[in-house]
PDB file of C-alpha atoms in Angstrom:
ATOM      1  CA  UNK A 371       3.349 -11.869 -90.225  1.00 48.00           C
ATOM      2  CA  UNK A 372       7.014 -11.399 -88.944  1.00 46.00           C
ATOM      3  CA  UNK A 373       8.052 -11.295 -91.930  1.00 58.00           C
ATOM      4  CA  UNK A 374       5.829  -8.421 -92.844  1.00 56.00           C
ATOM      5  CA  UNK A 375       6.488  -6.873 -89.623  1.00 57.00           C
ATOM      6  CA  UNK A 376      10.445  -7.097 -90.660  1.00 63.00           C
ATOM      7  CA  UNK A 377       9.255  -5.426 -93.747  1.00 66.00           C
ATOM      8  CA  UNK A 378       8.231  -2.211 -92.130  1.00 64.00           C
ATOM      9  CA  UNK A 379      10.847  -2.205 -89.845  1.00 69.00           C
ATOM     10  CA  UNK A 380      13.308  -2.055 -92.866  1.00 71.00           C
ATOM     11  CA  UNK A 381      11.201   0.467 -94.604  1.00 73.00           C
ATOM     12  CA  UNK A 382      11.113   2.544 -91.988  1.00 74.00           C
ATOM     13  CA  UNK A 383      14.686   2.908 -91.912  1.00 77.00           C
ATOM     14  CA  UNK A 384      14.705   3.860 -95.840  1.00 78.00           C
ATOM     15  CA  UNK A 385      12.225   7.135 -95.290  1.00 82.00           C
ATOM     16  CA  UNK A 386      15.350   9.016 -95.160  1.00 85.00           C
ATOM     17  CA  UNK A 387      18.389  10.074 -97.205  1.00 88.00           C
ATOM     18  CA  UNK A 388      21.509  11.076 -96.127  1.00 88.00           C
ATOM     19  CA  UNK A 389      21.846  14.319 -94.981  1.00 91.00           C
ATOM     20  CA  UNK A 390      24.825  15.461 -97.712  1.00 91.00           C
ATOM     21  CA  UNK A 391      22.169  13.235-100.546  1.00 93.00           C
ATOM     22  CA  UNK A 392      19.301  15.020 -98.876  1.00 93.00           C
ATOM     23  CA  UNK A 393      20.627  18.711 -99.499  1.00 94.00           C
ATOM     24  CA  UNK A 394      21.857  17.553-102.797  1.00 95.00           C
ATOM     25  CA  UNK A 395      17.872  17.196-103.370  1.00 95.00           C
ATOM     26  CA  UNK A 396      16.419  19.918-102.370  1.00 95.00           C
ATOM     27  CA  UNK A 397      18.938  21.827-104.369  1.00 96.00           C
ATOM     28  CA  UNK A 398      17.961  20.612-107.338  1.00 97.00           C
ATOM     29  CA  UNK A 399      16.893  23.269-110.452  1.00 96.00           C
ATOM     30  CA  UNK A 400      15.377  23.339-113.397  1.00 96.00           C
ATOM     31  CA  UNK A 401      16.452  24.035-117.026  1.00 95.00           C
ATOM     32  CA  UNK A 402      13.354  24.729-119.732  1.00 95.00           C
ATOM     33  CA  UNK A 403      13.793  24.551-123.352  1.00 94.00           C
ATOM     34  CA  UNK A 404      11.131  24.901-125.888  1.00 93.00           C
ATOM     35  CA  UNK A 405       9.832  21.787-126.584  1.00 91.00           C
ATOM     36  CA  UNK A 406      11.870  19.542-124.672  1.00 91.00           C
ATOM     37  CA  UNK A 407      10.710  17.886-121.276  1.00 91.00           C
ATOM     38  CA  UNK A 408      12.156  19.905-118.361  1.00 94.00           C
ATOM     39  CA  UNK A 409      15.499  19.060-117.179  1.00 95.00           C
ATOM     40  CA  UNK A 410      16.467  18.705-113.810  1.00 96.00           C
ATOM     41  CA  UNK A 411      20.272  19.811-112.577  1.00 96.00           C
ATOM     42  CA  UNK A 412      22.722  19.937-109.405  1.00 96.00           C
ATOM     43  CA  UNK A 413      24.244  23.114-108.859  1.00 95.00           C
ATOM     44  CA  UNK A 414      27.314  24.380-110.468  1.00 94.00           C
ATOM     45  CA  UNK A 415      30.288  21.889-109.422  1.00 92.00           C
ATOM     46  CA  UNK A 416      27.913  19.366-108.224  1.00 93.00           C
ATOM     47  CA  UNK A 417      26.943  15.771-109.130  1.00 93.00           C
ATOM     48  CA  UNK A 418      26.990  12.226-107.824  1.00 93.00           C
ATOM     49  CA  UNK A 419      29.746  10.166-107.430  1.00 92.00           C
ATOM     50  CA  UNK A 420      29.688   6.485-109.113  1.00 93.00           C
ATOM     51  CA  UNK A 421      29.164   5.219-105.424  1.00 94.00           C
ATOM     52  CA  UNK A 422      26.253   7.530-104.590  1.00 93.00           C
ATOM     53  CA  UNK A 423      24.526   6.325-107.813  1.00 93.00           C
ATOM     54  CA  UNK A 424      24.991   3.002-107.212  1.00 94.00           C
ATOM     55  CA  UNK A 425      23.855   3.192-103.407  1.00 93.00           C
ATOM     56  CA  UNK A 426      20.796   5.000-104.881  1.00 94.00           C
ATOM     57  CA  UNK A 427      19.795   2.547-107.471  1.00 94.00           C
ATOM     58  CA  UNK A 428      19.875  -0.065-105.020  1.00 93.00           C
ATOM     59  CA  UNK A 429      17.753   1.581-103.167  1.00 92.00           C
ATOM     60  CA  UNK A 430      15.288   2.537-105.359  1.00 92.00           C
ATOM     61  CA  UNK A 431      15.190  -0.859-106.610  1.00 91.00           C
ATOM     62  CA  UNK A 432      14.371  -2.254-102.884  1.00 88.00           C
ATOM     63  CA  UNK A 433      12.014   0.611-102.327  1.00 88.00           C
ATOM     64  CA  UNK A 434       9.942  -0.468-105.314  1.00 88.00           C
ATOM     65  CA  UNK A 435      10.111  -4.097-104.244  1.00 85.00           C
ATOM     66  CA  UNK A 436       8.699  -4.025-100.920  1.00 82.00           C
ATOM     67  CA  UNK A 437       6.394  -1.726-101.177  1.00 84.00           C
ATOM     68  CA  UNK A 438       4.889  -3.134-103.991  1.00 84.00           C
ATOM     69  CA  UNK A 439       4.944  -6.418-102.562  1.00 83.00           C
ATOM     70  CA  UNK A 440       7.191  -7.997-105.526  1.00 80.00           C
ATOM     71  CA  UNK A 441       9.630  -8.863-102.824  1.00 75.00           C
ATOM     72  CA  UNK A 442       7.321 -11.905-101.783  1.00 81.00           C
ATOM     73  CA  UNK A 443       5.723 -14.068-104.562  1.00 87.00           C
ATOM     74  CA  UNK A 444       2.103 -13.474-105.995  1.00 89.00           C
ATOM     75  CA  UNK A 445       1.049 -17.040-103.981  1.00 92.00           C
ATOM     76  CA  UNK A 446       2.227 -15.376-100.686  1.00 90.00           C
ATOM     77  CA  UNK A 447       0.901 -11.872-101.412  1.00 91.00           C
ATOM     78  CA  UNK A 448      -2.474 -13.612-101.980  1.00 92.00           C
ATOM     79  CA  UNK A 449      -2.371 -15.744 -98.563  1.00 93.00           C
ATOM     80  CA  UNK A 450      -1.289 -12.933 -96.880  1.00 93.00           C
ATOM     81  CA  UNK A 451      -4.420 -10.499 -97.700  1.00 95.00           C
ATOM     82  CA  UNK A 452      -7.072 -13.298 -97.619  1.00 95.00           C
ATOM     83  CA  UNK A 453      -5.726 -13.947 -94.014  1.00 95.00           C
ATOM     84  CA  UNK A 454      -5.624 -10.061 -92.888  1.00 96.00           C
ATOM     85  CA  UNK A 455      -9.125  -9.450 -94.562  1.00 96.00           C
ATOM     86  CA  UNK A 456     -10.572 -13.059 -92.812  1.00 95.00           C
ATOM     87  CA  UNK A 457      -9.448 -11.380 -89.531  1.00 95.00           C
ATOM     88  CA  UNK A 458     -11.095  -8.450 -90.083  1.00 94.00           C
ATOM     89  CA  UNK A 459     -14.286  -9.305 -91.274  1.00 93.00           C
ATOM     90  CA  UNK A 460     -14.381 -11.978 -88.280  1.00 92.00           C
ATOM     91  CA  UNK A 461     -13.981  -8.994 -86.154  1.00 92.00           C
ATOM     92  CA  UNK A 462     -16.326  -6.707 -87.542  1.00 89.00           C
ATOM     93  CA  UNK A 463     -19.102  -9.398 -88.913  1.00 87.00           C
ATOM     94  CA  UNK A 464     -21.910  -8.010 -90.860  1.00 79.00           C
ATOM     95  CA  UNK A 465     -25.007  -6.080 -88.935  1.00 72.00           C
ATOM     96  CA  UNK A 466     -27.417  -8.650 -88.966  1.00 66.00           C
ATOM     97  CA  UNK A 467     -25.577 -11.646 -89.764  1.00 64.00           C
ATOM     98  CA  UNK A 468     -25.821 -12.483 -93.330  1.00 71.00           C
ATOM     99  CA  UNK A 469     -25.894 -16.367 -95.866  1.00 83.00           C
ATOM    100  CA  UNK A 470     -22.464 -17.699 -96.638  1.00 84.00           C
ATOM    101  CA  UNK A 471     -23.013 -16.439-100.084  1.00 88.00           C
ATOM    102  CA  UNK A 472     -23.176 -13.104 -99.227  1.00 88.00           C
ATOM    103  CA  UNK A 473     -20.212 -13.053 -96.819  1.00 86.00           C
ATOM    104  CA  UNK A 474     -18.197 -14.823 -99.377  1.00 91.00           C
ATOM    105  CA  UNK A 475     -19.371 -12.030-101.417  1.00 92.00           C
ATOM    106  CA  UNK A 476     -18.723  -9.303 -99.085  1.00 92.00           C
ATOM    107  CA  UNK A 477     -14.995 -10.912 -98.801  1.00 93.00           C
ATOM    108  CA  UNK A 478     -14.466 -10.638-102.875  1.00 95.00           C
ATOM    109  CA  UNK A 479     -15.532  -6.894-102.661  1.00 95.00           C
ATOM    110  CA  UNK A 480     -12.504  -6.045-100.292  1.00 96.00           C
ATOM    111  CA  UNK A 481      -9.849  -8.393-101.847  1.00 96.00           C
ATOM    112  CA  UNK A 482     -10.947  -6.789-105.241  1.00 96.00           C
ATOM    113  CA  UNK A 483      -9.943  -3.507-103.509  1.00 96.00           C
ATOM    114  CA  UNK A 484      -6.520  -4.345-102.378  1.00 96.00           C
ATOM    115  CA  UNK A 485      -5.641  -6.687-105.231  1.00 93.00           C
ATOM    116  CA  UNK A 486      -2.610  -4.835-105.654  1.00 92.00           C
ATOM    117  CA  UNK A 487      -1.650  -3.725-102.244  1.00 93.00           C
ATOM    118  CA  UNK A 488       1.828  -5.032-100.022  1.00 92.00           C
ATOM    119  CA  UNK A 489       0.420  -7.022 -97.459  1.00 92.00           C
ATOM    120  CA  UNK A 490       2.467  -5.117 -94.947  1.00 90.00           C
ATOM    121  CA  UNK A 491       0.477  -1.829 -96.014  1.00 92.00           C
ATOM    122  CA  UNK A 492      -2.842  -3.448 -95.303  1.00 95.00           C
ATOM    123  CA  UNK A 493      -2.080  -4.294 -92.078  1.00 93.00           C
ATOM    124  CA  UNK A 494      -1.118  -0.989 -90.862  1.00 92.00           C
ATOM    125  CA  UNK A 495      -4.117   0.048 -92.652  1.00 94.00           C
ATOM    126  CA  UNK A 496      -6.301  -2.240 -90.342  1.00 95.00           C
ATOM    127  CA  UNK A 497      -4.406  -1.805 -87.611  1.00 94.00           C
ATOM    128  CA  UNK A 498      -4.648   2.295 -87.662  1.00 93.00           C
ATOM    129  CA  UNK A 499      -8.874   1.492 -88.136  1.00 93.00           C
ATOM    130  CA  UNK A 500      -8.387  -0.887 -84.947  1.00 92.00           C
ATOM    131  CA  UNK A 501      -7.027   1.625 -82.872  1.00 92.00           C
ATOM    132  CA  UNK A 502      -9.114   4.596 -84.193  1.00 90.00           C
ATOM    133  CA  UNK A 503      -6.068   6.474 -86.131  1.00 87.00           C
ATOM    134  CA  UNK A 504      -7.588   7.612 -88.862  1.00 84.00           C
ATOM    135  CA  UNK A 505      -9.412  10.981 -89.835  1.00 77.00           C
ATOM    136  CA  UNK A 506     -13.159   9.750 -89.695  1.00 74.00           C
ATOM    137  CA  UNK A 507     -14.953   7.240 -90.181  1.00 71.00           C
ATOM    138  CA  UNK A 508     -17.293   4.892 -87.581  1.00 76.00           C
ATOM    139  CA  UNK A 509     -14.850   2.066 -85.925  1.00 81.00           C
ATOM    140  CA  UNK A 510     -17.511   0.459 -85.126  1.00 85.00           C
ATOM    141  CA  UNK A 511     -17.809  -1.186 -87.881  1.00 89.00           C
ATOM    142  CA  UNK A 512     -14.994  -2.535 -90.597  1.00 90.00           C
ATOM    143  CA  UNK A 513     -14.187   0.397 -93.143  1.00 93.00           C
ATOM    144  CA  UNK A 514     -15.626   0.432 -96.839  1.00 93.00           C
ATOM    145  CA  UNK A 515     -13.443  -2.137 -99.258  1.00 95.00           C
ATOM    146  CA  UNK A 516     -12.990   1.932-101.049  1.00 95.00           C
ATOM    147  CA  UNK A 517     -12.284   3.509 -97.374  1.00 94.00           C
ATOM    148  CA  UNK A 518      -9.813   0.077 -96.442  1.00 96.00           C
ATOM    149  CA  UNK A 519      -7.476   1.052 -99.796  1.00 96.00           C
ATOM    150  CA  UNK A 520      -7.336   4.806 -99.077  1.00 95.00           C
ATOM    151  CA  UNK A 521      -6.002   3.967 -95.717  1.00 95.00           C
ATOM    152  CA  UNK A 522      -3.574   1.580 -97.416  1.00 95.00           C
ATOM    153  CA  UNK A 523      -2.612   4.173 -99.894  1.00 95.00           C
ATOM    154  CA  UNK A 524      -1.735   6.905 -97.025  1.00 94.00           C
ATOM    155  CA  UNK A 525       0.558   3.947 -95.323  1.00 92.00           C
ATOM    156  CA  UNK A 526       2.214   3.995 -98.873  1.00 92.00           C
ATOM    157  CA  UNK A 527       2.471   7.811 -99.711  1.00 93.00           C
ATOM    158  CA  UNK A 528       5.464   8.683 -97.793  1.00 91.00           C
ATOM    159  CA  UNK A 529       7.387   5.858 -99.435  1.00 91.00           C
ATOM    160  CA  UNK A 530       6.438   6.841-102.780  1.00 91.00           C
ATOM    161  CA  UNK A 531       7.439  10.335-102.143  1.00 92.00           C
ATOM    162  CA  UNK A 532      11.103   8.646-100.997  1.00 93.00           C
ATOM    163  CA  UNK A 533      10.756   6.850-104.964  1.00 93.00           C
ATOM    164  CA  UNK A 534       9.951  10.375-106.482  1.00 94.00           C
ATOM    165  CA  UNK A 535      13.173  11.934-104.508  1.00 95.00           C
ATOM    166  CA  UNK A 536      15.610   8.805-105.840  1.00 95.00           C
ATOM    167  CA  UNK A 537      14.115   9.407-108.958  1.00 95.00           C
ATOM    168  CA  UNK A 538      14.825  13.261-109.065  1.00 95.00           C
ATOM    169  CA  UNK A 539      18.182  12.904-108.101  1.00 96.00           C
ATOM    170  CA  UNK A 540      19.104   9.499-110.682  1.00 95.00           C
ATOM    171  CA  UNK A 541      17.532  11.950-113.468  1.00 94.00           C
ATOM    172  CA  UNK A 542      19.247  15.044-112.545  1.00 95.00           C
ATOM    173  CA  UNK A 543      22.315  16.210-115.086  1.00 95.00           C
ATOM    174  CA  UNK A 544      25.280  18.655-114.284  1.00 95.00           C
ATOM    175  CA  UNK A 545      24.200  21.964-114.747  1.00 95.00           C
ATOM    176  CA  UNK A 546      26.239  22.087-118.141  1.00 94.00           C
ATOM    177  CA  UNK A 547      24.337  19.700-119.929  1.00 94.00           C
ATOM    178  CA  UNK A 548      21.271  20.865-118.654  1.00 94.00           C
ATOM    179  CA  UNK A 549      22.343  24.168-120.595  1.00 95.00           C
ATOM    180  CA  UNK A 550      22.833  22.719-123.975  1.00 94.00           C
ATOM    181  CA  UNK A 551      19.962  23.283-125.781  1.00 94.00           C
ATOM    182  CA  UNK A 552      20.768  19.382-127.833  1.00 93.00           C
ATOM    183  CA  UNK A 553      17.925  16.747-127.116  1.00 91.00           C
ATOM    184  CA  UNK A 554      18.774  14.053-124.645  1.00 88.00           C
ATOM    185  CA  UNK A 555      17.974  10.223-125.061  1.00 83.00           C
ATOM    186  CA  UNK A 556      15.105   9.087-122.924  1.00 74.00           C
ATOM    187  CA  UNK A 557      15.990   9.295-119.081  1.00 61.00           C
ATOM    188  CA  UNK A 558      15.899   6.378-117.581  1.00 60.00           C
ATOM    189  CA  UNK A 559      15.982   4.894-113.908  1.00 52.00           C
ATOM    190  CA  UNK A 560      16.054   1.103-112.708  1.00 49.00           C
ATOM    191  CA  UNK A 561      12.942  -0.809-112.364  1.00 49.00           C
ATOM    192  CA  UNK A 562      11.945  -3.157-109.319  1.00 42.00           C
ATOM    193  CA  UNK A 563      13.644  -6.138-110.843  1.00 38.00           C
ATOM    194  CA  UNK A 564      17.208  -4.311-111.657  1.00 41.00           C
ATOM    195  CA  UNK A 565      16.312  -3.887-115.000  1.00 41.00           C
ATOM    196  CA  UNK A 566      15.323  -0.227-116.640  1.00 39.00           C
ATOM    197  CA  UNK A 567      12.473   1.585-118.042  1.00 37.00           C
ATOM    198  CA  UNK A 568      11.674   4.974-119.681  1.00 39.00           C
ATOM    199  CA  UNK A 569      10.963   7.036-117.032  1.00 42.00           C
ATOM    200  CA  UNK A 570       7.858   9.287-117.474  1.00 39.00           C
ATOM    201  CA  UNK A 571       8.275  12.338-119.213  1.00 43.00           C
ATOM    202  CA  UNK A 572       8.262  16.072-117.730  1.00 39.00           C
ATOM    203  CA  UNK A 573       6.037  18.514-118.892  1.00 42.00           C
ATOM    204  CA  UNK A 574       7.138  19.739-122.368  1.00 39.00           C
ATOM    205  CA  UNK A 575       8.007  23.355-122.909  1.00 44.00           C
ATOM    206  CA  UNK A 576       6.079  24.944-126.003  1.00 41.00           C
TER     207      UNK A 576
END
């Protein structure tokens, strides 16, 4: 798990934006014509330089990576959650002890559950049930396979919000095109493999 642990350490360091890029995004507005998606703009004078957009798409594009776990290969993903789920159910055996079959099917319910989760995100997940960080629940006994991917998706949120900010600010236009009334192409914003993708739409004006 170093690796994984090297993971969140670099993560960590990525919840935050640079103070001048951070401003920039909060200051963001909006521009509304009928039947058009919302527009998103910089203030008058305002915009990013070639090097801010560039230092943004990067790391977007790393953001995405790691914390959907496309930075390691679907083989190591796999491993990774069969061995954090193993530990945990060793830990927290069923009440009762139960047949092989039904702890092999016990196993399949939670790795159904976080099919799709970055290792590193499940174990914070178990570790925060371990040590009793979480909002309720019995630690007695090993969370739900539905209560083990909420935890993993609250480990997740803040980086997703950090996605939706990059986003914002890759979409945003200067405040003069934002005013012309013409349609604009499709926006789009880098995907986790440096390629792009129609980013979703905004709510259309009627």
């Amino acid at each position: 798990m170093a690796n994984e642990l090297q993971i969140r350490e670099k993560l960590d360091t990525m919840l935050s934006l640079p103070l001048p890029i951070a401003r920039l995004e909060k200051s963001l507005g909006t521009v509304r014509w009928p039947g058009q998606p919302e527009r998103l703009n910089f203030p008058s004078g305002m915009d990013l330089s070639e090097a801010d957009r560039r230092e943004l798409n990067d790391r977007l594009i790393e953001l995405k990576q790691v914390i959907t776990g496309e930075n390691l290969s679907v083989a190591q993903c796999s491993k990774a959650r069969l061995s954090l789920l193993t530990k945990l159910l060793l830990g927290y055996p069923a009440a009762g002890g139960a047949t092989d079959e039904a702890g092999q099917a016990r196993l399949e319910f939670y790795r159904e559950s976080v099919s799709d989760i970055a290792p590193w995100a499940l174990d914070a997940a178990i570790k925060r049930w371990v040590r009793g960080d979480i909002g309720k629940g019995n630690i007695d006994f090993a969370p739900s396979p539905g209560a083990l991917r909420r935890l993993c998706e609250e480990e997740l949120e803040p980086f997703q919000g950090q996605i939706l900010k990059l986003t914002r600010l890759l979409r945003a236009l200067p405040i003069e095109r934002a005013m012309d009334p013409s349609p604009l192409p499709p926006p789009e914003v880098p995907n986790a493999i440096g390629k792009s993708f129609a980013a979703p739409q905004l709510k259309v004006m009627k």
